[in-house]
Coordinates of C-alpha atoms in Angstrom, one line a residue:
Chain A
M122 CA 224.5 113.8 34.3
E123 CA 222.4 112.5 31.4
L124 CA 218.7 113.6 31.3
Y125 CA 217.3 110.2 32.1
E126 CA 219.1 110.2 35.5
Y127 CA 217.2 113.1 36.9
S128 CA 214.1 112.6 39.0
A129 CA 210.6 113.7 37.8
H130 CA 210.5 116.7 40.2
E131 CA 213.9 117.9 39.0
L132 CA 212.9 117.4 35.4
S133 CA 209.7 119.3 36.0
A134 CA 211.7 122.4 37.0
M135 CA 214.2 121.9 34.2
L136 CA 211.4 121.7 31.6
S137 CA 209.6 124.7 32.9
E138 CA 212.9 126.7 33.0
K139 CA 213.5 125.5 29.4
K140 CA 216.9 124.0 30.4
C141 CA 215.9 121.0 28.4
S142 CA 213.0 120.0 26.1
S143 CA 210.6 117.1 26.6
E144 CA 211.9 115.8 23.2
E145 CA 215.5 115.7 24.4
L146 CA 214.4 114.1 27.7
T147 CA 212.2 111.5 26.0
K148 CA 215.1 110.7 23.6
S149 CA 217.5 110.2 26.5
V150 CA 215.1 107.8 28.2
L151 CA 214.4 105.9 25.0
D152 CA 218.2 105.7 24.4
R153 CA 218.6 104.4 27.9
A154 CA 215.9 101.8 27.3
A155 CA 217.7 100.7 24.0
A156 CA 221.0 100.4 25.9
T157 CA 219.7 98.5 28.9
D158 CA 216.6 96.6 28.0
E159 CA 218.3 93.7 26.2
K160 CA 219.7 92.9 29.6
V161 CA 216.9 94.1 31.9
G162 CA 213.9 93.2 29.8
A163 CA 211.6 95.7 31.5
Y164 CA 209.5 96.6 28.4
L165 CA 207.1 94.5 26.5
T166 CA 206.2 97.3 24.1
I167 CA 208.2 100.4 23.4
C168 CA 206.3 103.2 21.6
G169 CA 209.3 105.5 20.7
E170 CA 207.7 107.3 17.8
E171 CA 204.5 108.1 19.5
A172 CA 206.4 109.2 22.6
L173 CA 208.6 111.6 20.7
K174 CA 205.5 112.9 18.9
K175 CA 203.8 113.6 22.2
A176 CA 207.0 115.1 23.6
R177 CA 207.2 117.6 20.7
E178 CA 203.5 118.5 21.1
V179 CA 204.1 119.3 24.8
D180 CA 207.3 121.3 23.9
E181 CA 205.1 123.2 21.4
K182 CA 202.5 124.0 24.1
R183 CA 205.0 125.1 26.7
G184 CA 205.0 128.8 27.3
K185 CA 201.6 129.2 25.5
E186 CA 199.4 127.5 28.1
T187 CA 199.7 126.4 31.8
L188 CA 201.0 122.9 31.9
H189 CA 200.8 120.3 34.6
P190 CA 204.1 119.9 36.6
L191 CA 204.5 116.4 35.1
A192 CA 203.9 117.5 31.5
G193 CA 206.5 116.2 29.1
I194 CA 207.9 113.7 31.6
P195 CA 208.2 110.1 30.3
I196 CA 206.3 107.3 32.1
G197 CA 206.1 103.6 31.6
I198 CA 202.9 101.7 32.2
K199 CA 202.3 98.2 33.5
D200 CA 200.9 96.0 30.7
N201 CA 197.6 95.3 32.6
I202 CA 196.5 98.9 32.4
S203 CA 194.3 99.6 29.3
T204 CA 195.9 102.0 26.9
K205 CA 193.8 103.1 23.9
G206 CA 195.4 102.0 20.7
L207 CA 198.4 100.4 22.4
L208 CA 198.9 96.7 23.0
T209 CA 197.8 95.6 26.5
T210 CA 198.7 91.9 26.9
C211 CA 198.9 91.3 30.7
A212 CA 202.0 89.4 29.7
S213 CA 199.7 86.6 28.6
K214 CA 199.4 84.6 25.4
M215 CA 195.6 85.0 26.0
L216 CA 195.9 88.8 25.2
Y217 CA 198.9 88.7 22.9
N218 CA 197.1 90.8 20.3
Y219 CA 194.7 92.8 22.4
V220 CA 194.5 96.6 21.6
P221 CA 192.1 98.3 24.0
P222 CA 189.5 100.6 22.3
F223 CA 189.5 102.8 25.5
D224 CA 191.8 104.3 28.1
A225 CA 191.8 103.3 31.8
F226 CA 190.8 106.1 34.1
V227 CA 194.4 106.5 35.2
M228 CA 195.5 106.8 31.5
K229 CA 193.0 109.6 31.0
K230 CA 194.6 111.3 34.0
V231 CA 198.1 110.7 32.8
N232 CA 197.2 111.9 29.3
A233 CA 195.4 115.0 30.7
A234 CA 198.6 115.8 32.6
D235 CA 200.5 115.6 29.2
M236 CA 202.9 112.9 30.4
V237 CA 204.8 111.0 27.7
V238 CA 204.1 107.2 27.6
T239 CA 207.2 105.4 26.5
G240 CA 205.7 101.9 26.6
K241 CA 204.2 99.0 28.4
L242 CA 206.1 97.1 31.1
N243 CA 206.5 93.4 31.8
M244 CA 204.7 91.6 34.6
D245 CA 203.7 88.2 35.8
E246 CA 200.9 86.9 33.6
F247 CA 197.6 88.6 34.8
A248 CA 199.6 90.0 37.8
M249 CA 199.9 86.5 39.3
G250 CA 203.3 86.0 40.7
S251 CA 206.2 87.4 42.8
S252 CA 209.1 87.4 40.3
T253 CA 207.8 88.4 36.8
E254 CA 209.0 85.0 35.7
N255 CA 205.4 84.1 34.9
S256 CA 205.4 86.4 31.9
Y257 CA 204.5 84.6 28.7
F258 CA 206.9 86.8 26.7
K259 CA 210.1 87.3 28.6
K260 CA 211.9 87.4 31.9
T261 CA 212.8 90.7 33.5
H262 CA 216.1 91.0 35.4
N263 CA 216.9 93.0 38.5
P264 CA 219.1 96.0 37.5
H265 CA 221.1 95.6 40.7
N266 CA 222.0 92.0 39.9
L267 CA 220.9 90.6 36.5
D268 CA 220.9 87.1 38.0
C269 CA 218.1 88.1 40.4
V270 CA 214.4 88.6 39.8
P271 CA 213.0 92.1 40.0
G272 CA 210.1 90.9 42.1
G273 CA 206.5 90.9 40.9
S274 CA 204.1 91.2 39.7
S275 CA 205.0 94.8 38.6
G276 CA 208.6 93.7 37.9
G277 CA 208.9 95.6 34.7
S278 CA 207.6 98.8 36.4
A279 CA 210.2 98.6 39.1
A280 CA 213.1 97.5 36.9
A281 CA 212.5 100.2 34.4
V282 CA 212.6 102.9 37.0
A283 CA 215.7 101.4 38.7
A284 CA 217.5 101.1 35.4
G285 CA 216.5 104.6 34.2
S286 CA 214.6 103.3 31.2
A287 CA 211.6 105.1 32.8
V288 CA 211.6 108.2 34.9
I289 CA 208.5 107.0 36.7
S290 CA 205.9 104.2 36.2
L291 CA 202.5 102.8 37.1
G292 CA 202.1 99.4 38.6
S293 CA 199.2 97.5 40.3
D294 CA 199.2 95.8 43.7
T295 CA 196.9 93.0 44.6
G296 CA 199.0 91.4 47.4
G297 CA 202.2 93.3 47.2
S298 CA 202.8 93.6 43.5
I299 CA 204.0 97.3 43.7
R300 CA 205.8 97.2 47.0
M301 CA 207.7 94.0 46.6
P302 CA 209.3 94.8 43.3
A303 CA 210.0 98.3 44.5
A304 CA 211.8 96.8 47.5
Y305 CA 213.8 94.3 45.4
C306 CA 214.8 97.0 42.9
G307 CA 215.6 99.7 45.4
V308 CA 212.8 102.2 44.4
V309 CA 209.8 103.7 46.0
G310 CA 206.4 102.1 45.5
L311 CA 203.0 103.3 46.8
K312 CA 200.0 101.0 47.1
P313 CA 197.2 103.5 47.7
T314 CA 194.0 103.1 49.8
Y315 CA 191.5 100.8 48.2
G316 CA 189.0 103.0 46.4
S317 CA 191.3 106.0 46.0
V318 CA 192.4 105.2 42.5
S319 CA 189.8 104.0 40.0
R320 CA 190.2 100.4 38.7
Y321 CA 188.4 101.2 35.5
G322 CA 190.5 99.8 32.7
L323 CA 192.8 97.8 35.0
V324 CA 192.4 94.2 33.8
A325 CA 190.8 92.6 36.8
F326 CA 192.7 90.0 38.9
A327 CA 191.0 90.2 42.3
S328 CA 188.7 93.1 42.3
S329 CA 188.4 93.6 46.1
L330 CA 192.2 93.8 46.4
D331 CA 193.5 95.3 43.2
Q332 CA 194.8 98.9 43.3
I333 CA 196.9 101.0 40.8
G334 CA 199.8 103.0 42.2
P335 CA 203.1 104.8 41.3
L336 CA 206.7 103.6 41.3
A337 CA 209.5 106.2 41.4
R338 CA 213.1 106.7 42.3
N339 CA 212.1 109.0 45.2
V340 CA 209.1 109.9 47.4
R341 CA 208.4 113.3 45.9
D342 CA 208.0 111.8 42.4
A343 CA 205.7 109.1 43.8
A344 CA 203.6 111.8 45.5
M345 CA 203.4 113.8 42.3
L346 CA 202.2 110.8 40.3
Y347 CA 199.8 109.7 43.0
S348 CA 198.3 113.2 43.0
V349 CA 197.6 112.8 39.3
I350 CA 195.9 109.4 39.4
C351 CA 193.8 109.5 42.5
G352 CA 190.2 110.7 42.5
H353 CA 186.6 109.7 42.2
D354 CA 185.4 107.9 39.1
A355 CA 181.8 106.9 38.5
M356 CA 182.9 104.0 36.4
D357 CA 184.3 102.2 39.5
A358 CA 181.6 101.5 42.1
T359 CA 184.3 101.1 44.8
S360 CA 185.8 104.5 44.0
Q361 CA 185.6 106.8 47.0
D362 CA 184.2 110.3 46.4
R363 CA 186.2 112.6 48.7
D364 CA 188.6 115.5 48.5
Y365 CA 192.0 114.4 47.3
P366 CA 194.6 117.0 47.9
D367 CA 197.9 117.7 46.1
F368 CA 200.1 115.4 48.1
T369 CA 203.3 117.2 47.1
K370 CA 202.2 120.5 48.8
L371 CA 202.3 119.1 52.4
L372 CA 205.3 116.8 51.9
N373 CA 207.3 117.2 55.1
S374 CA 210.0 114.9 56.5
D375 CA 209.6 116.0 60.1
V376 CA 208.9 112.9 62.2
K377 CA 208.8 114.6 65.6
G378 CA 206.0 113.0 67.6
L379 CA 205.2 110.4 64.9
K380 CA 204.2 107.2 66.6
I381 CA 205.7 104.3 64.7
G382 CA 204.1 100.9 65.5
I383 CA 206.4 97.8 65.4
P384 CA 204.4 94.6 65.1
E385 CA 206.4 91.6 66.4
E386 CA 204.7 89.3 63.9
Y387 CA 206.5 91.0 61.0
Y388 CA 209.9 90.4 62.6
G389 CA 209.6 86.6 63.1
D390 CA 211.6 83.6 62.0
G391 CA 210.4 83.8 58.4
V392 CA 212.1 87.1 57.9
D393 CA 215.8 87.3 57.1
S394 CA 217.7 88.7 60.1
S395 CA 219.8 91.1 58.1
V396 CA 216.6 92.6 56.5
K397 CA 215.1 93.0 60.0
E398 CA 218.3 94.7 61.1
A399 CA 218.3 97.1 58.2
V400 CA 214.7 98.1 58.8
M401 CA 215.1 98.5 62.6
N402 CA 218.3 100.5 62.2
T403 CA 216.3 102.9 60.0
V404 CA 213.4 103.1 62.5
R405 CA 215.9 103.9 65.3
E406 CA 217.3 106.7 63.2
L407 CA 213.8 108.1 63.0
E408 CA 213.5 107.7 66.7
K409 CA 216.6 109.9 67.1
K410 CA 214.8 112.5 65.0
G411 CA 211.9 112.6 67.4
A412 CA 209.6 109.7 66.4
E413 CA 208.2 107.4 69.0
I414 CA 208.4 103.6 68.8
V415 CA 205.3 101.7 70.0
N416 CA 205.2 97.9 70.2
I417 CA 202.0 96.6 68.7
S418 CA 200.6 93.1 67.9
L419 CA 198.8 91.9 64.8
P420 CA 198.2 88.2 65.7
S421 CA 196.2 87.2 62.7
T422 CA 199.1 88.0 60.4
K423 CA 200.1 84.4 60.5
Y424 CA 196.9 83.5 58.6
A425 CA 197.0 86.4 56.2
L426 CA 198.8 84.6 53.4
N427 CA 196.4 81.7 53.4
A428 CA 193.3 84.0 53.5
Y429 CA 194.9 86.1 50.7
Y430 CA 195.4 83.2 48.4
I431 CA 191.9 81.9 49.0
I432 CA 190.2 85.3 48.4
S433 CA 192.3 86.4 45.5
S434 CA 192.1 83.1 43.7
A435 CA 188.3 82.9 44.2
E436 CA 188.0 86.3 42.6
A437 CA 190.5 85.5 39.9
S438 CA 188.6 82.3 38.9
S439 CA 185.5 84.4 38.3
N440 CA 187.2 87.4 36.7
L441 CA 189.2 85.3 34.3
A442 CA 186.1 83.4 33.1
R443 CA 185.7 86.2 30.5
F444 CA 188.7 84.9 28.5
D445 CA 187.0 82.4 26.3
G446 CA 188.3 83.2 22.8
V447 CA 185.0 84.8 21.6
K448 CA 185.3 88.6 21.5
Y449 CA 189.0 89.4 21.9
G450 CA 192.4 87.9 22.4
Y451 CA 193.7 84.4 21.6
R452 CA 191.4 81.8 20.1
A453 CA 192.6 78.1 19.6
E454 CA 192.7 77.1 15.9
N455 CA 191.1 73.7 15.7
F456 CA 188.0 72.7 17.7
T457 CA 184.9 70.6 17.3
D458 CA 182.3 72.7 19.1
L459 CA 181.9 75.7 21.4
T460 CA 183.0 73.9 24.6
D461 CA 186.0 72.5 22.8
M462 CA 186.9 76.0 21.7
Y463 CA 186.6 77.4 25.2
E464 CA 188.7 74.6 26.7
K465 CA 191.4 74.6 24.0
T466 CA 191.6 78.4 24.0
R467 CA 191.9 78.7 27.8
S468 CA 194.4 75.7 28.1
E469 CA 196.6 77.1 25.3
G470 CA 196.2 80.8 26.3
F471 CA 196.9 80.6 30.1
G472 CA 200.2 79.7 31.7
D473 CA 200.5 77.2 34.5
E474 CA 200.4 79.6 37.4
V475 CA 197.2 81.2 36.1
K476 CA 195.7 77.8 35.7
R477 CA 196.7 76.9 39.3
R478 CA 195.0 80.0 40.6
I479 CA 191.9 79.5 38.6
M480 CA 191.6 75.9 39.8
L481 CA 192.3 77.0 43.5
G482 CA 189.6 79.6 43.2
T483 CA 187.2 77.1 41.6
F484 CA 188.0 74.7 44.4
V485 CA 187.4 77.1 47.3
L486 CA 184.1 78.3 45.8
S487 CA 182.9 74.8 45.0
S488 CA 179.9 73.2 46.8
G489 CA 181.0 71.5 50.0
F490 CA 184.2 73.5 50.4
F491 CA 182.9 77.1 50.4
D492 CA 182.4 77.3 54.2
A493 CA 185.7 75.7 55.0
Y494 CA 187.7 77.9 52.8
Y495 CA 186.2 81.1 51.3
K496 CA 183.9 82.0 54.2
K497 CA 186.6 81.3 56.8
A498 CA 189.1 83.4 54.8
K499 CA 186.6 86.3 54.7
L500 CA 186.2 86.0 58.5
V501 CA 190.0 86.0 58.9
A502 CA 190.0 89.2 56.8
L503 CA 187.6 90.8 59.2
E504 CA 189.9 89.9 62.1
I505 CA 192.8 91.4 60.3
V506 CA 190.8 94.7 59.8
K507 CA 189.9 94.8 63.5
E508 CA 193.5 94.2 64.6
F509 CA 194.7 97.0 62.3
N510 CA 192.0 99.3 63.7
A511 CA 193.1 98.6 67.2
A512 CA 196.8 99.1 66.3
F513 CA 196.0 102.5 64.8
E514 CA 194.6 103.6 68.2
K515 CA 198.2 103.4 69.4
C516 CA 200.3 104.5 66.5
D517 CA 200.2 106.7 63.3
V518 CA 202.1 104.3 61.0
I519 CA 203.3 100.7 61.2
A520 CA 206.8 100.0 60.1
T521 CA 207.7 96.5 58.7
P522 CA 210.1 94.9 56.2
A523 CA 208.5 95.1 52.8
T524 CA 209.8 91.6 51.9
P525 CA 211.1 88.7 54.1
A526 CA 214.4 88.7 52.2
T527 CA 216.2 90.6 49.4
A528 CA 215.6 89.6 45.7
F529 CA 216.1 85.9 45.0
K530 CA 217.8 84.3 41.9
L531 CA 215.9 83.7 38.7
G532 CA 214.7 80.1 38.8
E533 CA 215.1 79.7 42.5
N534 CA 211.5 79.5 43.5
I535 CA 209.7 78.9 40.2
G536 CA 209.3 75.2 40.7
D537 CA 207.6 75.5 44.1
P538 CA 204.5 77.6 44.2
T539 CA 204.1 77.7 48.0
K540 CA 207.7 78.9 48.4
M541 CA 207.0 81.6 45.8
Y542 CA 203.8 82.7 47.6
A543 CA 205.7 83.1 50.9
A544 CA 207.5 86.1 49.4
D545 CA 204.2 88.1 49.8
I546 CA 204.1 87.5 53.6
C547 CA 204.8 91.1 54.6
T548 CA 202.4 92.8 52.1
V549 CA 199.2 90.8 51.7
T550 CA 197.5 92.0 55.0
V551 CA 197.5 95.6 53.6
N552 CA 195.4 94.6 50.6
I553 CA 193.1 92.4 52.7
A554 CA 192.4 95.5 54.9
G555 CA 192.2 98.0 52.0
L556 CA 195.0 100.1 53.6
P557 CA 197.6 102.3 52.0
A558 CA 201.3 101.3 52.3
I559 CA 204.6 102.4 50.8
S560 CA 207.9 100.7 50.3
V561 CA 211.0 102.9 50.5
P562 CA 214.6 101.9 50.2
C563 CA 216.4 101.6 53.6
G564 CA 219.8 100.3 52.8
K565 CA 221.3 97.1 51.3
V566 CA 222.1 93.6 52.3
N567 CA 224.8 91.8 50.3
E568 CA 224.6 94.6 47.6
M569 CA 220.8 94.1 47.2
P570 CA 218.3 96.7 48.2
V571 CA 216.0 96.4 51.3
G572 CA 212.6 98.0 51.4
L573 CA 211.0 99.4 54.5
Q574 CA 207.2 99.3 54.4
F575 CA 205.0 101.9 56.2
I576 CA 201.4 100.9 56.6
G577 CA 198.8 103.6 57.4
K578 CA 195.1 104.1 58.1
K579 CA 192.8 104.4 55.1
F580 CA 193.4 107.7 53.2
S581 CA 196.6 108.5 55.3
E582 CA 198.8 108.6 52.2
Q583 CA 200.2 112.0 53.2
T584 CA 201.4 110.5 56.5
L585 CA 203.0 107.6 54.7
L586 CA 204.7 109.8 52.1
N587 CA 206.1 112.1 54.8
A588 CA 207.4 109.2 56.9
A589 CA 209.0 107.7 53.7
L590 CA 210.5 111.1 52.9
A591 CA 212.2 111.0 56.3
V592 CA 213.7 107.6 55.5
E593 CA 214.8 108.9 52.1
E594 CA 216.6 111.8 53.6
L595 CA 218.7 109.4 55.7
N596 CA 219.9 107.6 52.6
G597 CA 219.6 110.1 49.8
E598 CA 217.6 110.0 46.6
V599 CA 218.1 107.0 44.3
R600 CA 219.7 107.4 40.9
P601 CA 219.5 104.9 38.0
V602 CA 221.7 101.8 38.6
N603 CA 224.6 101.0 36.3
C604 CA 223.6 97.9 34.3
Chain B
M181 CA 193.8 66.1 50.8
A182 CA 193.6 64.5 47.4
I183 CA 192.6 67.1 44.8
D184 CA 190.8 66.0 41.7
V185 CA 192.6 68.3 39.2
Q186 CA 190.8 66.9 36.2
H187 CA 187.4 67.7 37.8
L188 CA 188.4 71.2 38.7
A189 CA 189.9 71.8 35.3
K190 CA 186.6 70.7 33.7
L191 CA 184.6 73.1 35.9
A192 CA 186.9 76.0 35.0
R193 CA 186.9 75.1 31.2
L194 CA 190.6 74.1 31.3
R195 CA 192.4 71.0 30.2
I196 CA 195.5 69.6 31.8
E197 CA 197.7 67.6 29.5
D198 CA 198.5 64.1 30.8
D199 CA 202.2 64.7 31.1
K200 CA 201.6 67.7 33.4
L201 CA 198.9 66.1 35.5
A202 CA 201.2 64.7 38.2
K203 CA 202.9 68.1 38.7
F204 CA 199.6 69.9 38.9
E205 CA 198.2 67.4 41.4
K206 CA 201.3 67.8 43.6
D207 CA 201.2 71.6 43.4
M208 CA 197.5 71.9 44.0
E209 CA 197.7 69.6 47.0
S210 CA 200.6 71.6 48.6
I211 CA 198.8 74.9 47.9
V212 CA 195.5 73.6 49.5
A213 CA 197.5 72.2 52.4
M214 CA 199.0 75.6 52.9
V215 CA 195.8 77.7 52.6
E216 CA 193.6 75.5 54.7
Q217 CA 195.5 76.4 57.9
L218 CA 192.9 78.8 59.1
P219 CA 191.6 79.4 62.7
E220 CA 188.0 78.8 63.8
V221 CA 186.4 82.2 63.7
T222 CA 182.7 82.9 63.7
G223 CA 180.8 85.9 62.7
D224 CA 179.4 87.7 59.7
A225 CA 181.9 88.7 57.1
S226 CA 179.5 90.9 55.1
G227 CA 180.0 94.7 55.2
L228 CA 183.8 94.6 55.8
D229 CA 184.0 98.4 55.7
P230 CA 180.8 100.1 56.7
E231 CA 182.6 103.5 56.9
H232 CA 183.4 103.5 53.2
P233 CA 180.4 102.0 51.4
M234 CA 180.3 101.4 47.7
K235 CA 178.3 104.0 45.8
L236 CA 176.3 103.2 42.7
R237 CA 176.6 105.6 39.8
E238 CA 173.7 107.6 38.6
D239 CA 171.7 105.8 35.9
V240 CA 172.6 108.1 33.1
E241 CA 173.4 107.7 29.4
S242 CA 177.1 106.9 28.8
T243 CA 179.0 109.6 27.0
D244 CA 181.6 107.2 25.7
K245 CA 181.2 106.8 22.0
F246 CA 182.6 103.8 20.1
T247 CA 182.0 102.7 16.6
R248 CA 181.0 99.1 15.9
N249 CA 184.3 98.5 14.2
E250 CA 186.3 99.8 17.1
L251 CA 184.6 97.4 19.5
L252 CA 184.8 94.5 17.2
A253 CA 188.4 95.1 16.1
N254 CA 189.8 92.6 18.6
A255 CA 187.4 89.8 17.7
P256 CA 189.3 86.7 16.6
K257 CA 186.9 86.0 13.8
M258 CA 184.4 88.3 12.1
Q259 CA 181.8 88.0 9.4
A260 CA 179.3 90.6 8.2
G261 CA 180.0 92.8 11.3
C262 CA 179.4 89.9 13.7
V263 CA 181.6 87.7 15.8
V264 CA 181.9 84.2 14.4
V265 CA 181.6 81.3 16.9
P266 CA 180.9 77.5 16.4
K267 CA 177.3 76.5 16.1
T268 CA 175.5 76.7 19.5
V269 CA 172.0 75.5 18.6
E270 CA 171.3 72.2 16.9

């Protein structure tokens, strides 16, 4: 086996036992990226030299000081997470040349753990999309079938981990942007509780929904990385100050007595029957191991997608007002006055999907429409929260398909925005309610991976990771795909 | 519902090219038709999560140190240590 094929927890042991060096490992991952990325297109920026330099530094330190378990392990970073001195474009022409002068909170944590950053990963422009086709720079392909999308918006983060061009990666999830690509690419993706990972340095899309989280080829790796990035940060007013444990210590796949809620609304007509079957077969396997199945109901789910697109677009239209061509990023070349500069810069700098979302947000917040759209959407959000609270009186976790179908073909949905939006149907409720959720591979349909989503109460990441570990044990850990 | 895309674009400081207008109108109308399917709910949507309130940071001096050049390095146009923009005052 090549070094890039091992998981982070295996490599952690191999590095500490000096069976390999971080430099050898980093080289193996970079070689894998060189061999696959022309086809997969996961990376926007590869920083090979800096990565090897960092790897050698970690190798030098090893044995002399106590290192973090993830020290020397290569990681890829979604391109909307600010990396000091390293291009952070959000896959937009608007930020094609933007080099942050500071690190995001999560990057400070990743750097403090001595992880090796291999580069920045492709995404839908400003994280708006479900296929990574909205990137200004390139398309990313699903390593399981290069004709299919990797999902989005963290498509590069999922594809790199699936292909082995990253051992582990960071993504962000506003309405499913970690879980959906994780499901499509057959890897594990955790969307943490809102407030458990600081958003400082994450380029804002919808601030009340955005959350950074890990993507990995197995649950233990995801738990390791989540343990690194969670924690309180004074720079994010929504960051929760509480004790965050090491989530790897209590990892346990015993599901005896675990009450798994099955909400009928997530198994309706809009969800592919073979996907439902794969998910339910897995749930029944867990039942055989002692879990208890509880039927629950989340009736407002049918309005969740609509509420989500209203709330997220409203916040986006406000957040993206900062891109005006004045202080950073793209500026149009010829203009007559300041307003002309703003309008030309924004029209040339943003892609069509970003423009649609900004205009939708502008519309729902505009005078005369606010009550009918934004206010109503916030009330629906409150209903969704109440229904989840009631459901968690009866169960410990909720199991659903992570996506209504497996990965679709490139170009299949790009012409029809509402069809594309429907791909988020199983994931958006979680962001609206601020809950944690994880997608874990649970088999394949027509050679393409299916993701099972576990949703939990706020700050129940340990329960989710443990349940996901039980699913992983049924199917075995994922290895990089041949592509 | 008919959506006045040109008006929305103007509010958002965007411009939609003439050849793309028809597609934008069609897309925006179908998006609005989708999202407006919401039930009649009443109540107060403030304070969605009273158990996990936001916490303001202490009002203390920031320890982050940047030089002027670091912060201005991304500016599209600079002159004498300042960002250059078109004339804003007549």
